[in-house]
Every structure is written in C-alpha cells, then in structure tokens.
Short mmCIF file of C-alpha atoms and ligand atoms in Angstrom, two decimals:
data_model
loop_
_atom_site.label_atom_id
_atom_site.label_comp_id
_atom_site.label_asym_id
_atom_site.label_seq_id
_atom_site.Cartn_x
_atom_site.Cartn_y
_atom_site.Cartn_z
CA UNK K 107 75.64 79.74 99.85
CA UNK K 108 78.06 79.44 102.77
CA UNK K 109 81.00 81.72 103.40
CA UNK K 110 83.65 79.60 101.67
CA UNK K 111 81.45 79.06 98.61
CA UNK K 112 80.76 82.80 98.41
CA UNK K 113 84.49 83.55 98.62
CA UNK K 114 85.28 80.79 96.11
CA UNK K 115 82.90 82.29 93.61
CA UNK K 116 84.54 85.70 94.08
CA UNK K 117 88.22 84.69 93.79
CA UNK K 118 88.21 81.05 92.61
CA UNK K 119 88.19 78.18 95.10
CA UNK K 120 91.97 77.62 94.63
CA UNK K 121 92.43 81.06 96.17
CA UNK K 122 90.51 80.31 99.35
CA UNK K 123 92.92 78.58 101.74
CA UNK K 124 91.96 76.74 104.90
CA UNK K 125 93.57 74.34 107.38
CA UNK K 126 97.34 73.75 107.10
CA UNK K 127 97.55 75.91 103.96
CA UNK K 128 97.01 78.97 106.16
CA UNK K 129 99.98 78.30 108.45
CA UNK K 130 102.52 80.65 106.86
CA UNK K 131 100.08 83.58 106.92
CA UNK K 132 98.73 83.01 110.43
CA UNK K 133 102.06 83.38 112.25
CA UNK K 134 104.04 86.60 112.32
CA UNK K 135 107.70 86.91 111.31
CA UNK K 136 109.06 86.91 114.85
CA UNK K 137 106.78 84.09 116.01
CA UNK K 138 105.26 86.40 118.62
CA UNK K 139 101.70 86.23 117.31
CA UNK K 140 99.85 83.11 116.24
CA UNK K 141 96.42 83.74 114.71
CA UNK K 142 93.49 81.49 113.79
CA UNK K 143 91.90 82.84 110.62
CA UNK K 144 88.72 81.31 109.27
CA UNK K 145 90.28 81.35 105.80
CA UNK K 146 93.03 83.08 103.83
CA UNK K 147 91.77 84.67 100.62
CA UNK K 148 93.95 85.60 97.66
CA UNK K 149 92.16 88.08 95.40
CA UNK K 150 93.86 88.96 92.10
CA UNK K 151 92.25 92.33 91.34
CA UNK K 152 90.71 95.37 92.98
CA UNK K 153 87.25 94.14 91.97
CA UNK K 154 87.93 90.81 93.71
CA UNK K 155 89.13 92.59 96.86
CA UNK K 156 85.90 94.63 96.84
CA UNK K 157 83.83 91.46 96.41
CA UNK K 158 85.62 89.79 99.36
CA UNK K 159 85.07 92.83 101.57
CA UNK K 160 81.35 92.79 100.74
CA UNK K 161 81.10 89.05 101.48
CA UNK K 162 82.88 89.54 104.83
CA UNK K 163 80.39 92.30 105.68
CA UNK K 164 77.41 90.08 104.72
CA UNK K 165 78.72 87.39 107.07
CA UNK K 166 79.66 89.99 109.74
CA UNK K 167 83.23 88.67 109.71
CA UNK K 168 86.32 90.75 110.43
CA UNK K 169 88.72 91.07 107.51
CA UNK K 170 92.45 91.66 107.96
CA UNK K 171 94.78 92.63 105.10
CA UNK K 172 98.20 91.02 104.98
CA UNK K 173 101.05 91.86 102.61
CA UNK K 174 104.63 90.67 103.25
CA UNK K 175 103.89 89.68 106.88
CA UNK K 176 107.12 91.34 108.05
CA UNK K 177 105.38 93.74 110.43
CA UNK K 178 106.68 93.64 113.99
CA UNK K 179 103.60 94.67 116.00
CA UNK K 180 100.99 91.95 115.41
CA UNK K 181 99.05 94.00 112.86
CA UNK K 182 98.00 90.98 110.78
CA UNK K 183 96.82 88.82 113.68
CA UNK K 184 93.25 87.56 113.59
CA UNK K 185 91.31 84.97 115.52
CA UNK K 186 88.08 84.22 113.77
CA UNK K 187 88.44 86.69 110.91
CA UNK K 188 89.42 86.44 107.25
CA UNK K 189 93.00 87.14 106.20
CA UNK K 190 93.15 88.82 102.80
CA UNK K 191 96.56 88.58 101.19
CA UNK K 192 97.58 91.01 98.44
CA UNK K 193 100.28 88.68 97.11
CA UNK K 194 98.54 88.02 93.78
CA UNK K 195 98.14 91.75 93.14
CA UNK K 196 101.77 92.04 92.15
CA UNK K 197 101.76 93.93 88.85
CA UNK K 198 103.90 96.97 88.23
CA UNK K 199 101.54 98.79 85.88
CA UNK K 200 103.95 101.46 84.65
CA UNK K 201 107.22 103.21 85.35
CA UNK K 202 107.14 106.76 84.01
CA UNK K 203 110.73 107.85 83.57
CA UNK K 204 110.14 111.51 82.79
CA UNK K 205 107.49 112.05 85.45
CA UNK K 206 109.64 109.95 87.84
CA UNK K 207 106.90 107.76 89.25
CA UNK K 208 105.79 104.17 89.40
CA UNK K 209 102.23 102.88 89.37
CA UNK K 210 102.01 99.54 91.10
CA UNK K 211 99.64 97.15 92.82
CA UNK K 212 99.75 96.67 96.57
CA UNK K 213 101.31 93.20 96.46
CA UNK K 214 104.52 94.26 94.73
CA UNK K 215 107.57 93.42 96.85
CA UNK K 216 109.91 96.34 97.50
CA UNK K 217 112.93 94.77 95.79
CA UNK K 218 110.88 94.45 92.60
CA UNK K 219 110.16 98.17 92.78
CA UNK K 220 113.89 98.80 93.24
CA UNK K 221 114.71 96.65 90.22
CA UNK K 222 112.02 98.21 88.01
CA UNK K 223 113.20 101.72 88.89
CA UNK K 224 116.85 100.79 88.32
CA UNK K 225 116.09 99.65 84.76
CA UNK K 226 115.05 103.25 84.02
CA UNK K 227 118.05 104.80 85.77
CA UNK K 228 115.87 105.66 88.77
CA UNK K 229 115.68 104.71 92.45
CA UNK K 230 112.77 103.96 94.79
CA UNK K 231 114.18 105.40 98.00
CA UNK K 232 112.52 103.20 100.62
CA UNK K 233 115.19 100.88 101.95
CA UNK K 234 115.20 98.56 104.95
CA UNK K 235 116.16 95.04 105.96
CA UNK K 236 112.82 93.41 105.07
CA UNK K 237 112.75 94.82 101.51
CA UNK K 238 112.89 91.31 100.02
CA UNK K 239 109.47 90.44 101.54
CA UNK K 240 107.64 93.65 102.49
CA UNK K 241 105.06 94.77 99.93
CA UNK K 242 103.87 98.16 98.81
CA UNK K 243 100.48 97.85 100.57
CA UNK K 244 102.18 96.89 103.83
CA UNK K 245 104.77 99.68 103.76
CA UNK K 246 102.07 102.24 102.98
CA UNK K 247 99.84 100.91 105.74
CA UNK K 248 102.63 101.17 108.31
CA UNK K 249 104.11 104.35 106.81
CA UNK K 250 107.44 102.52 106.90
CA UNK K 251 110.65 104.46 107.39
CA UNK K 252 114.00 102.74 107.01
CA UNK K 253 117.49 104.03 106.43
CA UNK K 254 116.85 106.80 103.88
CA UNK K 255 114.18 108.83 105.72
CA UNK K 256 116.78 111.48 106.49
CA UNK K 257 117.03 112.29 102.77
CA UNK K 258 113.70 111.28 101.21
CA UNK K 259 111.13 111.10 104.04
CA UNK K 260 109.05 108.07 105.01
CA UNK K 261 106.58 106.22 102.78
CA UNK K 262 103.93 108.91 103.13
CA UNK K 263 106.29 111.46 101.59
CA UNK K 264 106.84 109.19 98.59
CA UNK K 265 103.18 108.58 97.78
CA UNK K 266 101.30 110.64 95.20
CA UNK K 267 98.15 108.55 94.75
CA UNK K 268 96.27 105.64 96.24
CA UNK K 269 93.48 103.20 95.46
CA UNK K 270 91.61 101.82 98.47
CA UNK K 271 88.73 99.40 98.95
CA UNK K 272 86.60 100.87 101.72
CA UNK K 273 84.95 98.76 104.45
CA UNK K 274 81.61 98.88 102.57
CA UNK K 275 83.24 97.54 99.39
CA UNK K 276 83.32 100.82 97.44
CA UNK K 277 86.57 101.66 95.66
CA UNK K 278 88.14 105.04 96.44
CA UNK K 279 90.20 105.89 93.38
CA UNK K 280 92.77 108.58 94.25
CA UNK K 281 95.44 107.33 91.82
CA UNK K 282 96.68 110.86 91.29
CA UNK K 283 100.01 111.57 89.62
CA UNK K 284 99.88 115.16 90.80
CA UNK K 285 102.36 116.81 93.12
CA UNK K 286 99.76 119.42 94.05
CA UNK K 287 96.02 118.99 94.51
CA UNK K 288 94.28 121.22 97.00
CA UNK K 289 90.73 120.14 96.19
CA UNK K 290 89.57 119.36 99.71
CA UNK K 291 90.85 116.88 102.28
CA UNK K 292 93.94 114.87 101.35
CA UNK K 293 92.15 111.55 101.77
CA UNK K 294 95.11 109.35 100.87
CA UNK K 295 96.93 110.38 104.03
CA UNK K 296 94.16 108.94 106.19
CA UNK K 297 94.88 105.46 104.84
CA UNK K 298 98.67 105.71 104.95
CA UNK K 299 99.77 104.51 108.38
CA UNK K 300 96.23 103.28 109.25
CA UNK K 301 97.47 99.65 109.37
CA UNK K 302 94.46 98.38 107.46
CA UNK K 303 91.89 99.66 109.96
CA UNK K 304 90.14 101.97 107.48
CA UNK K 305 90.35 100.08 104.19
CA UNK K 306 92.48 97.87 101.97
CA UNK K 307 95.07 99.58 99.78
CA UNK K 308 95.09 97.93 96.36
CA UNK K 309 97.40 100.18 94.30
CA UNK K 310 99.50 103.31 94.56
CA UNK K 311 101.42 105.93 92.62
CA UNK K 312 104.89 106.34 94.14
CA UNK K 313 107.64 108.87 93.49
CA UNK K 314 111.02 107.83 92.12
CA UNK K 315 114.28 109.77 92.22
CA UNK K 316 117.37 109.74 89.98
CA UNK K 317 119.56 106.73 90.75
CA UNK K 318 122.75 107.61 92.64
CA UNK K 319 125.88 107.46 90.49
CA UNK K 320 128.20 107.02 93.47
CA UNK K 321 128.05 106.45 97.21
CA UNK K 322 130.41 107.52 99.96
CA UNK K 323 130.05 105.09 102.87
CA UNK K 324 132.03 104.80 106.07
CA UNK K 325 131.90 103.08 109.43
CA UNK K 326 133.43 105.11 112.23
CA UNK K 327 133.86 105.31 115.95
CA UNK K 328 132.80 108.65 117.44
CA UNK K 329 133.82 109.91 120.86
CA UNK K 330 130.19 110.68 121.77
CA UNK K 331 126.73 111.08 120.23
CA UNK K 332 126.99 114.89 120.15
CA UNK K 333 130.27 114.49 118.22
CA UNK K 334 128.50 112.14 115.81
CA UNK K 335 125.85 114.82 115.28
CA UNK K 336 128.61 117.29 114.44
CA UNK K 337 129.80 114.89 111.73
CA UNK K 338 126.28 114.61 110.32
CA UNK K 339 125.89 118.38 110.17
CA UNK K 340 129.31 118.91 108.56
CA UNK K 341 128.62 116.31 105.91
CA UNK K 342 125.16 117.79 105.22
CA UNK K 343 126.74 121.22 104.74
CA UNK K 344 129.47 119.85 102.48
CA UNK K 345 127.09 117.86 100.27
CA UNK K 346 123.96 120.06 100.20
CA UNK K 347 121.92 117.78 102.51
CA UNK K 348 122.72 114.60 100.64
CA UNK K 349 123.47 112.29 103.55
CA UNK K 350 121.19 109.32 102.89
CA UNK K 351 121.78 107.27 106.03
CA UNK K 352 123.22 107.91 109.47
CA UNK K 353 122.91 104.79 111.60
CA UNK K 354 123.99 104.34 115.20
CA UNK K 355 125.18 101.08 116.74
CA UNK K 356 126.21 101.42 120.38
CA UNK K 357 128.53 99.07 122.24
CA UNK K 358 125.59 96.85 123.33
CA UNK K 359 124.66 96.29 119.68
CA UNK K 360 128.18 95.45 118.54
CA UNK K 361 128.64 93.02 121.44
CA UNK K 362 125.44 91.17 120.55
CA UNK K 363 126.33 91.21 116.84
CA UNK K 364 129.66 89.55 117.65
CA UNK K 365 127.80 86.90 119.66
CA UNK K 366 124.96 86.20 117.21
CA UNK K 367 126.61 86.78 113.81
CA UNK K 368 130.37 86.24 114.20
CA UNK K 369 130.53 85.63 110.44
CA UNK K 370 129.83 89.35 109.80
CA UNK K 371 132.89 90.45 111.75
CA UNK K 372 133.29 93.80 113.48
CA UNK K 373 134.82 96.87 111.84
CA UNK K 374 137.45 97.63 114.51
CA UNK K 375 139.69 95.49 116.69
CA UNK K 376 138.00 97.02 119.76
CA UNK K 377 134.31 97.76 120.39
CA UNK K 378 133.65 101.52 120.58
CA UNK K 379 130.79 103.09 122.56
CA UNK K 380 129.50 104.84 119.45
CA UNK K 381 129.73 103.17 116.04
CA UNK K 382 128.20 105.10 113.14
CA UNK K 383 127.44 104.03 109.60
CA UNK K 384 127.25 107.10 107.36
CA UNK K 385 126.32 107.10 103.70
CA UNK K 386 125.99 109.92 101.22
CA UNK K 387 125.09 109.61 97.54
CA UNK K 388 125.36 111.76 94.46
CA UNK K 389 123.75 111.90 91.05
CA UNK K 390 126.11 114.68 89.90
CA UNK K 391 128.54 113.27 87.29
CA UNK K 392 131.64 115.25 88.36
CA UNK K 393 131.19 114.18 91.99
CA UNK K 394 130.83 110.56 90.96
CA UNK K 395 133.57 110.27 88.34
CA UNK K 396 136.97 109.08 89.60
CA UNK K 397 139.76 111.72 89.38
CA UNK K 398 143.27 111.13 87.98
CA UNK K 399 144.19 109.16 91.13
CA UNK K 400 141.10 106.98 90.83
CA UNK K 401 139.42 108.72 93.78
CA UNK K 402 135.72 109.55 93.69
CA UNK K 403 135.25 113.23 94.69
CA UNK K 404 132.25 112.52 96.96
CA UNK K 405 134.30 109.91 98.82
CA UNK K 406 137.14 112.44 99.14
CA UNK K 407 134.70 114.93 100.70
CA UNK K 408 133.74 112.39 103.36
CA UNK K 409 137.36 111.36 103.85
CA UNK K 410 138.44 114.98 104.39
CA UNK K 411 135.74 115.63 106.98
CA UNK K 412 136.53 112.39 108.80
CA UNK K 413 140.27 113.25 108.81
CA UNK K 414 139.57 116.73 110.23
CA UNK K 415 137.37 115.29 112.94
CA UNK K 416 139.95 112.65 113.79
CA UNK K 417 142.59 115.36 114.13
CA UNK K 418 140.24 117.16 116.52
CA UNK K 419 139.74 113.94 118.51
CA UNK K 420 135.98 113.78 117.87
CA UNK K 421 136.31 110.61 115.84
CA UNK K 422 138.65 107.89 117.01
CA UNK K 423 138.57 105.43 114.11
CA UNK K 424 137.12 105.31 110.62
CA UNK K 425 136.98 102.95 107.66
CA UNK K 426 135.83 104.06 104.21
CA UNK K 427 134.13 101.57 101.91
CA UNK K 428 136.47 101.34 98.90
CA UNK K 429 134.33 98.87 96.98
CA UNK K 430 130.71 97.79 96.68
CA UNK K 431 131.63 94.61 98.54
CA UNK K 432 132.96 96.61 101.51
CA UNK K 433 129.86 98.81 101.44
CA UNK K 434 127.61 95.74 101.55
CA UNK K 435 129.59 94.28 104.45
CA UNK K 436 129.01 97.51 106.41
CA UNK K 437 125.26 97.38 105.69
CA UNK K 438 125.03 93.68 106.56
CA UNK K 439 126.15 94.49 110.12
CA UNK K 440 123.43 97.09 110.43
CA UNK K 441 120.71 95.06 108.75
CA UNK K 442 121.24 92.08 111.05
CA UNK K 443 119.43 94.17 113.70
CA UNK K 444 116.06 92.37 113.68
CA UNK K 445 117.68 88.96 113.54
CA UNK K 446 120.20 89.32 116.40
CA UNK K 447 117.42 90.00 118.91
CA UNK K 448 115.61 86.76 118.10
CA UNK K 449 115.75 84.33 121.01
CA UNK K 450 116.59 86.90 123.68
CA UNK K 451 113.88 86.83 126.36
CA UNK K 452 112.25 88.42 128.22
CA UNK K 453 112.27 91.68 126.32
CA UNK K 454 110.64 95.09 126.28
CA UNK K 455 110.85 96.27 122.72
CA UNK K 456 110.45 99.96 121.85
CA UNK K 457 110.58 101.98 118.64
CA UNK K 458 110.84 105.59 119.74
CA UNK K 459 111.61 108.94 118.15
CA UNK K 460 113.47 111.80 119.83
CA UNK K 461 114.60 115.24 118.77
CA UNK K 462 118.12 114.67 117.37
CA UNK K 463 119.86 116.59 120.15
CA UNK K 464 118.01 114.65 122.87
CA UNK K 465 119.01 111.11 121.87
CA UNK K 466 122.04 111.09 124.14
CA UNK K 467 120.01 112.34 127.13
CA UNK K 468 117.32 109.76 126.41
CA UNK K 469 119.81 106.90 126.52
CA UNK K 470 121.45 108.14 129.71
CA UNK K 471 118.13 108.62 131.50
CA UNK K 472 116.40 105.48 130.20
CA UNK K 473 119.34 103.25 131.12
CA UNK K 474 119.57 104.86 134.59
CA UNK K 475 115.86 104.27 135.19
CA UNK K 476 116.19 100.67 134.08
CA UNK K 477 119.13 100.15 136.42
CA UNK K 478 117.01 101.43 139.33
CA UNK K 479 113.98 99.30 138.44
CA UNK K 480 115.86 96.13 137.60
CA UNK K 481 119.59 96.11 138.39
CA UNK K 482 121.39 93.83 135.96
CA UNK K 483 118.90 94.28 133.08
CA UNK K 484 120.64 94.76 129.74
CA UNK K 485 119.73 96.80 126.68
CA UNK K 486 120.41 96.64 122.97
CA UNK K 487 119.90 99.73 120.87
CA UNK K 488 120.15 100.35 117.16
CA UNK K 489 119.07 103.61 115.61
CA UNK K 490 118.31 105.55 112.48
CA UNK K 491 120.13 108.40 114.26
CA UNK K 492 119.74 110.81 111.36
CA UNK K 493 115.99 111.02 112.01
CA UNK K 494 116.07 110.42 115.78
CA UNK K 495 114.49 106.94 115.62
CA UNK K 496 115.80 104.42 118.16
CA UNK K 497 114.98 100.75 118.48
CA UNK K 498 115.72 100.58 122.20
CA UNK K 499 115.15 97.11 123.65
CA UNK K 500 115.43 96.32 127.34
CA UNK K 501 116.02 92.77 128.56
CA UNK K 502 114.76 92.52 132.16
CA UNK K 503 116.36 89.94 134.46
CA UNK K 504 113.06 88.09 134.96
CA UNK K 505 109.90 87.40 132.96
CA UNK K 506 107.56 89.34 135.21
CA UNK K 507 104.66 91.16 133.53
CA UNK K 508 104.48 93.85 136.18
CA UNK K 509 108.20 94.53 135.89
CA UNK K 510 108.01 94.64 132.07
CA UNK K 511 105.10 97.12 132.25
CA UNK K 512 107.07 99.28 134.67
CA UNK K 513 110.09 99.22 132.37
CA UNK K 514 107.98 100.19 129.36
CA UNK K 515 106.29 103.01 131.23
CA UNK K 516 109.62 104.27 132.54
CA UNK K 517 111.05 104.38 129.01
CA UNK K 518 107.92 106.12 127.71
CA UNK K 519 108.14 108.67 130.56
CA UNK K 520 111.64 109.64 129.44
CA UNK K 521 110.52 109.82 125.80
CA UNK K 522 107.52 112.01 126.67
CA UNK K 523 109.61 114.24 128.91
CA UNK K 524 112.03 114.90 126.04
CA UNK K 525 109.29 115.68 123.51
CA UNK K 526 109.51 112.34 121.68
CA UNK K 527 107.08 109.75 120.36
CA UNK K 528 106.62 106.17 121.62
CA UNK K 529 106.05 104.95 118.04
CA UNK K 530 108.35 105.95 115.21
CA UNK K 531 108.05 103.57 112.28
CA UNK K 532 106.73 100.08 113.00
CA UNK K 533 103.15 101.11 113.66
CA UNK K 534 100.95 100.29 116.64
CA UNK K 535 99.23 97.00 115.75
CA UNK K 536 98.52 95.09 118.94
CA UNK K 537 101.91 95.62 120.60
CA UNK K 538 101.57 99.31 121.33
CA UNK K 539 97.87 99.55 122.22
CA UNK K 540 98.60 100.19 125.90
CA UNK K 541 101.06 102.94 124.95
CA UNK K 542 98.44 104.51 122.66
CA UNK K 543 95.99 104.55 125.55
CA UNK K 544 98.50 106.09 127.95
CA UNK K 545 100.34 108.50 125.70
CA UNK K 546 98.21 109.64 122.76
CA UNK K 547 96.40 112.93 123.12
CA UNK K 548 92.78 112.01 124.09
CA UNK K 549 91.40 114.46 121.53
CA UNK K 550 93.47 112.84 118.78
CA UNK K 551 92.20 109.42 119.89
CA UNK K 552 88.64 110.72 119.81
CA UNK K 553 89.09 112.02 116.24
CA UNK K 554 90.55 108.66 115.22
CA UNK K 555 87.54 106.82 116.70
CA UNK K 556 85.17 109.19 114.89
CA UNK K 557 86.91 108.47 111.58
CA UNK K 558 86.88 104.73 112.20
CA UNK K 559 83.17 104.79 113.10
CA UNK K 560 82.30 106.84 110.01
CA UNK K 561 84.15 104.56 107.57
CA UNK K 562 83.73 101.22 109.33
CA UNK K 563 80.57 101.38 111.49
CA UNK K 564 80.48 97.58 111.95
CA UNK K 565 84.16 97.53 113.05
CA UNK K 566 85.09 94.71 110.67
CA UNK K 567 88.21 96.17 109.03
CA UNK K 568 91.23 94.89 111.01
CA UNK K 569 89.41 95.42 114.33
CA UNK K 570 91.23 95.81 117.61
CA UNK K 571 94.38 97.29 116.09
CA UNK K 572 95.82 100.82 116.46
CA UNK K 573 92.91 102.35 118.44
CA UNK K 574 92.69 101.17 122.04
CA UNK K 575 89.25 99.85 122.99
C1 FAD W 606 114.22 92.64 109.20
C2 FAD W 606 113.20 93.73 109.31
C3 FAD W 606 113.61 95.05 109.21
C4 FAD W 606 112.67 96.07 109.27
N1 FAD W 606 113.13 97.35 109.18
C5 FAD W 606 112.23 98.35 109.17
C6 FAD W 606 112.67 99.70 109.01
O1 FAD W 606 113.85 99.98 108.93
N2 FAD W 606 111.72 100.65 108.95
C7 FAD W 606 110.39 100.37 109.06
O2 FAD W 606 109.57 101.28 108.99
N3 FAD W 606 109.96 99.12 109.26
C8 FAD W 606 110.83 98.10 109.31
N4 FAD W 606 110.39 96.83 109.50
C9 FAD W 606 108.96 96.60 109.78
C10 FAD W 606 108.06 97.14 108.70
O3 FAD W 606 106.95 97.78 109.26
C11 FAD W 606 107.54 96.14 107.74
O4 FAD W 606 108.60 95.42 107.23
C12 FAD W 606 106.74 96.70 106.55
O5 FAD W 606 106.44 98.05 106.58
C13 FAD W 606 105.45 95.97 106.52
O6 FAD W 606 105.23 95.56 105.22
P1 FAD W 606 104.56 94.17 104.97
O7 FAD W 606 104.27 94.12 103.53
O8 FAD W 606 105.34 93.05 105.51
O9 FAD W 606 103.17 94.33 105.79
P2 FAD W 606 102.45 93.30 106.75
O10 FAD W 606 103.34 92.89 107.86
O11 FAD W 606 101.81 92.23 105.96
O12 FAD W 606 101.29 94.25 107.32
C14 FAD W 606 101.59 95.34 108.16
C15 FAD W 606 100.30 96.07 108.55
O13 FAD W 606 99.70 96.67 107.40
C16 FAD W 606 98.40 96.13 107.14
N5 FAD W 606 98.32 95.94 105.70
C17 FAD W 606 99.09 95.13 104.95
N6 FAD W 606 98.77 95.27 103.65
C18 FAD W 606 97.77 96.18 103.59
C19 FAD W 606 97.00 96.74 102.53
N7 FAD W 606 97.22 96.39 101.26
N8 FAD W 606 96.04 97.65 102.82
C20 FAD W 606 95.80 98.01 104.11
N9 FAD W 606 96.49 97.49 105.15
C21 FAD W 606 97.47 96.60 104.88
C22 FAD W 606 98.34 94.84 107.93
O14 FAD W 606 97.01 94.52 108.30
C23 FAD W 606 99.21 95.16 109.12
O15 FAD W 606 98.49 95.88 110.06
C24 FAD W 606 111.29 95.78 109.46
C25 FAD W 606 110.88 94.45 109.56
C26 FAD W 606 111.82 93.44 109.49
C27 FAD W 606 111.33 92.02 109.61
#
C-alpha cells in the first residue's frame, strides 16, 4: 500500500488530511513559518500514534508533532514530512483530589486543565497568554514557563509522569504518580523541553495545587528596577514566598500598548519607566476572608508595603485591583504582549534569562550596544521579572540580515557576559539554532547529539530542530 493508505488504515482515512485541509496546521501562529507537510495525521490513541510513527519510519519520512501550534520558534515547521496533531487525544483521564494530580492526554488544552482542576477546588499553575490554545504535549515539549514560574516552577517542575512514543514506535510508559523515584535515570526529563526531537508525548501526570482563595494584585510605577526588586523581596518576606507573578513593562512596552491596543487603556495618566504588575495569592482562610471593613487581609499586606515604599520614594504610583474585573484589566495589558508586536518589522526577537540583579545592567548595556550598531533602532521589552526572563525585541532601522545578525550577537554577548541564557522559555525550534551553535557548551551539544542518535538513528523525529547541524 502507499503512504496515505497505510496511514488511513492506522487512523481512519478521515483523519489523514491533505491539500487545503492542512492549511491551518502548516502555518505558525505569527505567520513567520509556512510549511509544506505531505499530510496531517490525527491519531486518537497512543496505539495509533505508535502505528503512525512506524509507518513514517517504513517510508523514511520525517514526522513532526504539533499540539496547539502556538509555539513562537518554528518548532512545528516541516517541508516534506508528516505533521502529527495530538488534537484528538484530548481526554482528561482522572483528577485525583487527594493526591493533587491530573492524568491527561497530550492534546488537552490548558484552559480545560484549569477548569477540571477548579471543579475539585484545585489549580493547575501553568498560566500564560496562549492557554486557550496551547496543549499539554506542547507545553511539556517546550517546558513552557509563563507568569507563575516564580511560585510553582516551569512545566518540568509540575510533571510527575509521562508516556512517550519513541522514534521506533515503542511506547515508553513512565506514567508515575510518585514524587520520589530514584530507580535510575529520570527519563521523563529527557523528553520535557526536547521539542519533539526525541519522541511524541501522548499523556502525562501533572501536579495540582490548592486553588487560591484570594488574590492581591496591583499595578505600580517603580523608580527603578532595583527598587522593584526590593518590593518583590519585601512581599515575599511578608507572605512566605507567595508572590505568584511579578511582571515588568517598561516605557517602550506601554507606549506600544497605547498605540496597538488603545481599548485596554493605561494604568496611569503618565507613562512611567518601570511599570510592574505584582500578584500574590493565598489559600489560607483568614488571609482571604474580608475583615469588618470589607478588606481582604492579603490585599492589606500588599497595600501596606506599597504605602511604605511610596513614602520612601521607591514607588511613585500604585493601583490595587479592588475587583476581579480590575484584576483582569491589569492582566489584559500584560497578556497583549505577543499581539502588540505583530506587524512591526524588521525585528530581532529574543527570549533571554538573567540573574535577577543583573536585569537592569542587561537593559542598559544591550540598549547602548544597539544604539552604537544602529542609531535610531527601537526596542520593546516585556518580562517575567520575578524569574529574570525578558522578551527583549530590537527593531533595527533597516531590514539588513547582516545588521540583524550583529544585533542578535551583541545582545547575546551581553547576556553571556552577565551569566544569562539566550533561551528562557520558548524553546529553540528553528529560530534559535544559530544561537545554539554559538552559545551552547560544545560538550553539552555533543551529549545531546549522542542522545538523539541513540533514540532516533534515522533522524526522522522532528529533524533539524533544537540541535544545530
Ligand atoms: C500569546 C502567546 C503567549 C505565550 N506566552 C508564553 C509564556 O508566557 N511562557 C511560555 O513558556 N511560552 C509562551 N508562549 C509560547 C509557548 O511555548 C507555547 O504557547 C506552548 O508552550 C506551546 O504549546 P503548543 O501546544 O501550542 O505547542 P506547539 O506550538 O504545537 O508545539 C511546540 C513544540 O513542541 C513540539 N510538540 C508539540 N506537541 C508535542 C508532543 N505531544 N510531543 C512531543 N513534541 C510535541 C512541536 O513539534 C514543537 O516543536 C506563548 C505563545 C503565545 C502565542
């Protein structure tokens, strides 16, 4: 039989898409990458995924997993390979309230995990703008971060167990519910963050936490980034490390937000250099229950710290969210980040991580270097400041490849000099291959190649991504 017949017999011919039916899978979210898959296949079970992987191997065809297609680095691009979507594998098998975990298939969309956890009084603490489309398999494969990493860690830290179809079609069942298991190598961690280059994740066991009973959320203007860090540390001390999000929007971000999304408004009547969105949460009843004046004690804690810092001149303005609606409005301004950059060209997009006390120095040095290389170039930054992760985008004055490469290298030089990483949360995909080649420790790259060769000797599993050729 031919390829399409083989695939049809494995997953049903209605689940083998070709021609125009493939369009929405072949193009990435930002429209930066346009692929040409041979077919899009939609398996509905782990056994069907395994059958598809075996068929791809028999036909010597690359196979590329795709989940929500919200990735920003071209990880799902293929020309001449098969795209395997996990969208039909969307069952939440079980939520275990007492053990605080959820067992789910890889095609479950994050918001569905949030809703399923909420029904049991629990919370799945992976939260970012694309949560309405991104799927469990995709967030595991990119080790996604988001706004709550400060408190709960990134996806890797939330995963207890994993099921993976290996490049030879065998199923690795590590669906452990254990918090401790020292019986040899922790194999699941090899697949988390591998961006589909080592196998296809089909299911996972994820941790849940008690649902917050109250939030304290504020938008504020700080005098400087070091002063903002002081606020973070004071709030962590006052709440026992329960700050969930600490997001930084510099002047450049607010200016672009005003331009691109005037409907969202700006918090202050002027644009400060440093705007911070801080959020803390509590599950403790007495911190969450309104007092005689109707004030929530956790909110009062934040209010007191903000007032003290305003008296000291470290904070110049602050607004507390007094309702869920106000809280959502604050988050909408932050979550418009991916959208407000669309249409701005040319761009040099980075996703870097710095030690928390070096973020300020990074921005000063990177902007100075840019000014020397390309006077008049602009930047827009938005950051998960609480974990040192900056989305720093430079907009050169002309679309010149050599100039863009110089800008990227200059930014990476500053990052490396300050002990940072050129890739914090979006993965490597195709976009960051040159940075991998330049910046990753050659021994680490060698170990990665050895692993890839051992598991995928024919190089058919999402080839050409993550590891530079
Ligand atoms: C508006 C917006 C905001 C975002 N904010 C954040 C943020 O705050 N933090 C953050 O970390 N990221 C963020 N992202 C990017 C983020 O990486 C992705 O949204 C998400 O992690 C990818 O999930 P996905 O299901 O869309 O995966 P896809 O885009 O479909 O795939 C991503 C990669 O994983 C591989 N893959 C997909 N499924 C599987 C599988 N089952 N097994 C093996 N490999 C697989 C793909 O081949 C690809 O390489 C944002 C994106 C957008 C559009």
